[in-house]
CSV table of C-alpha atoms in Angstrom, one decimal:
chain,number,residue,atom,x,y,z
A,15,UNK,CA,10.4,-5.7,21.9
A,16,UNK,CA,10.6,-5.5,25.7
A,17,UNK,CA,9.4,-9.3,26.4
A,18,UNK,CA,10.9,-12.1,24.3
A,19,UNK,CA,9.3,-14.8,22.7
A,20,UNK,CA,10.0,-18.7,23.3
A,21,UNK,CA,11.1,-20.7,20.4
A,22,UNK,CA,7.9,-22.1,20.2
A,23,UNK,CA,5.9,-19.0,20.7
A,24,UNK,CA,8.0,-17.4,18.0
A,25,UNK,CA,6.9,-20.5,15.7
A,26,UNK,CA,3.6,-20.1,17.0
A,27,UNK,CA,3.3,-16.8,15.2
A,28,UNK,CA,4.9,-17.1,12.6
A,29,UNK,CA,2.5,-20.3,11.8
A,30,UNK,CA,-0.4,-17.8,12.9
A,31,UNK,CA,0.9,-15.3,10.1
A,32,UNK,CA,1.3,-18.4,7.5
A,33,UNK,CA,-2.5,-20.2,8.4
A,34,UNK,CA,-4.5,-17.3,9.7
A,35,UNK,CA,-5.4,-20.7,12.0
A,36,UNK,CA,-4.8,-20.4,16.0
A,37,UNK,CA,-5.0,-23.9,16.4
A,38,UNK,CA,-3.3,-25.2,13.4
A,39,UNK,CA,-0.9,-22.6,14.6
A,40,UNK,CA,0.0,-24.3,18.1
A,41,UNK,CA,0.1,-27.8,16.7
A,42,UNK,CA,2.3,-27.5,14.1
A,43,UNK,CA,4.5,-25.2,16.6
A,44,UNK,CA,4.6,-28.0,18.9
A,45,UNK,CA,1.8,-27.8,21.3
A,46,UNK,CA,-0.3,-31.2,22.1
A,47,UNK,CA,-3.1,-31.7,19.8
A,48,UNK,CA,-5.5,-32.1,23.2
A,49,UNK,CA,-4.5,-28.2,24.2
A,50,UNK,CA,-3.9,-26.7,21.2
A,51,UNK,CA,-7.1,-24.6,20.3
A,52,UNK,CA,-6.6,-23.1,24.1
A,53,UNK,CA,-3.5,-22.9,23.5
A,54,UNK,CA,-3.9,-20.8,20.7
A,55,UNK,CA,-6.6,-18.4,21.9
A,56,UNK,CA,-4.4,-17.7,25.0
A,57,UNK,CA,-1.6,-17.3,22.2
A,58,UNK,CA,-3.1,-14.5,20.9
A,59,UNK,CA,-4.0,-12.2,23.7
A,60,UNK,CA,-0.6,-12.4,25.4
A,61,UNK,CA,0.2,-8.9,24.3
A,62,UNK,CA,3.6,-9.5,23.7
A,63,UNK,CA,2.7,-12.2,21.1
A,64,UNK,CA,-0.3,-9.9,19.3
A,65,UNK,CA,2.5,-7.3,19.1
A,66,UNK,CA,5.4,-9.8,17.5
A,67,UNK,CA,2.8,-10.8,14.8
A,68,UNK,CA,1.4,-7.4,14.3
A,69,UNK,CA,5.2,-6.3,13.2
A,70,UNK,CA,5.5,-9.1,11.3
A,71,UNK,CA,2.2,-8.8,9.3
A,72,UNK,CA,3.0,-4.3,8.9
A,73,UNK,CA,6.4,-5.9,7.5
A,74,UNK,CA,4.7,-7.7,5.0
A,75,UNK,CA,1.9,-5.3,4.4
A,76,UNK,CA,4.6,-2.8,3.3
A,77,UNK,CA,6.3,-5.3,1.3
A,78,UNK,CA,3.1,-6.0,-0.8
A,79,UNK,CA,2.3,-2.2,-1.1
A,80,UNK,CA,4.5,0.2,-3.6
A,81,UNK,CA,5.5,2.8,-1.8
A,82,UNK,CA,5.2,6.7,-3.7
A,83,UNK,CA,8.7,7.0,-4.3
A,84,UNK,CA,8.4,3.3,-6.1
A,85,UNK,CA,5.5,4.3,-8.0
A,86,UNK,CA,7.1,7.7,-9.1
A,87,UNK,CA,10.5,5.8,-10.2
A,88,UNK,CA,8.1,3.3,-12.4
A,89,UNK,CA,6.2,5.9,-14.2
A,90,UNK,CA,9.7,7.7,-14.7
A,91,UNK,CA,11.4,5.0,-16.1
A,92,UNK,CA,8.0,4.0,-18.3
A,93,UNK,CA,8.1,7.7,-19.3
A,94,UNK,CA,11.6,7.6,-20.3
A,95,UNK,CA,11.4,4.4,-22.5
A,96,UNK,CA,13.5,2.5,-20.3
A,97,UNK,CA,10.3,-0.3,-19.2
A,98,UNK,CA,10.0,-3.2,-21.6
A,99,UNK,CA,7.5,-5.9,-21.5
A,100,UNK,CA,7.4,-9.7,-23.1
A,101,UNK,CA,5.6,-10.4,-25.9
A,102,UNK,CA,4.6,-13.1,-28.0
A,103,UNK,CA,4.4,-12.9,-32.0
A,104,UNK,CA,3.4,-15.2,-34.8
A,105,UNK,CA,6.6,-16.4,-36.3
A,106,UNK,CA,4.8,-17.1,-39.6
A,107,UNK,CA,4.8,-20.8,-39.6
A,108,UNK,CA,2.1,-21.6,-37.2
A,109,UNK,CA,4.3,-20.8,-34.1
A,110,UNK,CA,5.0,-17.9,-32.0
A,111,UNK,CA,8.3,-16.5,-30.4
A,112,UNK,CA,8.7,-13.9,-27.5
A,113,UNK,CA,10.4,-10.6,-27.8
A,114,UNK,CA,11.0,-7.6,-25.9
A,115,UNK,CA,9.4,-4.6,-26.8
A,116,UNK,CA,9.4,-1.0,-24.6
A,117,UNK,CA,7.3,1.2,-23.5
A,118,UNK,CA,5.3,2.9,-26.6
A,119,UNK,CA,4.2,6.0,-26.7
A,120,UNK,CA,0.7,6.0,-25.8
A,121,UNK,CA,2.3,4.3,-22.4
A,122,UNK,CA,4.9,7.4,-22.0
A,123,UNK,CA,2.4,10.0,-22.7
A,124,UNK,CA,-0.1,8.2,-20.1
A,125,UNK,CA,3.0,8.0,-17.7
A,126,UNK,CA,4.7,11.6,-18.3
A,127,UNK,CA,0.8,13.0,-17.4
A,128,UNK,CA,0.4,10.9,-14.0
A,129,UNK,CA,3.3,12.6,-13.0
A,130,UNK,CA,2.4,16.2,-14.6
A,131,UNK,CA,-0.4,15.5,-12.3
A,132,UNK,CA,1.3,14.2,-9.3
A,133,UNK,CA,3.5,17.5,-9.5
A,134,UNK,CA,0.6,20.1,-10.6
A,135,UNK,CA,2.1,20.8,-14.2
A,136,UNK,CA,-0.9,21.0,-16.2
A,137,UNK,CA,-3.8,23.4,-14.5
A,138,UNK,CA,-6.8,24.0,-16.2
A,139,UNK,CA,-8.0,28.0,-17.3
A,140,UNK,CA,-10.6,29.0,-14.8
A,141,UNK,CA,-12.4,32.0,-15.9
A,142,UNK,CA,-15.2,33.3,-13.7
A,143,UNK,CA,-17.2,35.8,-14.9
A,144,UNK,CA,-20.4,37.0,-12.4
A,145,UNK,CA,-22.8,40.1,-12.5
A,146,UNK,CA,-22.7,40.6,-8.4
A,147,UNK,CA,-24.5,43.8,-6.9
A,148,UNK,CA,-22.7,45.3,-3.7
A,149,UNK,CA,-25.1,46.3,-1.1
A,150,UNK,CA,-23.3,48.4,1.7
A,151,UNK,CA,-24.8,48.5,5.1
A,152,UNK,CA,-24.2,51.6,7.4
A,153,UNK,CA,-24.7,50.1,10.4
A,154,UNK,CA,-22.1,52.0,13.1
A,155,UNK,CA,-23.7,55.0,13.4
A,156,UNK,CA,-22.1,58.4,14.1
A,157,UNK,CA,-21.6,61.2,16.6
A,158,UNK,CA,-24.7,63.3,15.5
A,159,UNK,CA,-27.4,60.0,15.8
A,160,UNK,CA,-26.6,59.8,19.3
């Protein structure tokens, strides 16, 4: 980033990225309670400050988001047996207990064909049968119609 932030812009921002609230924002960052809604506003056009908390918020966007690659590792690793999940079970005596269990088969089979699909390994027969008459146009014409 070409310009930098002041301590308290930087704070300002990342306040603005935490309450979604310009004038919270500028308070809490350290800006008198009087100005602070100006403050704020003129906070968010200085480009330099949009900018800082746009990076921020596409950091945390892609945090939030699975990427392919992390999608395609989960459904390998469901595929492959290797995911477990917690469950809880009656332990006879009125209570319950929690124990692992992995991935069963039904899960596999559904994540072994999202990736078939993802990678085009199952294609359905097409077969296309049509009655379709040729018509053939002479249009060009030769030496002797001239």
């Amino acid at each position: 980033m070409g310009v930098k932030l002041t301590e308290k812009q930087k704070r300002f921002a990342d306040y603005y990225i935490e309450t979604g609230n310009a004038t919270e924002a500028a308070i809490r960052a350290g800006y008198s309670k009087k100005t602070a809604r100006q403050i704020g506003q003129e906070n968010l056009t200085k480009p330099y400050i949009s900018k800082y908390i746009q990076e921020i918020l596409g950091k945390k966007e892609k945090e939030r988001i699975a990427s392919q690659d992390e999608v395609l590792k989960f459904l390998t690793s469901v595929m492959r047996g290797k995911e477990a999940e917690e469950v809880v079970c009656p332990d006879g005596s009125g209570g319950t207990f929690r124990e692992l269990k992995g991935s069963n088969i039904k899960d596999r089979v559904k994540a072994a064909e999202l990736l078939g699909k993802r990678y085009s390994l199952f294609t359905d027969k097409v077969n296309l049968e049509a009655n379709v008459g040729v018509t053939i146009i002479d249009d060009i014409g030769s030496e002797e119609d001239d």
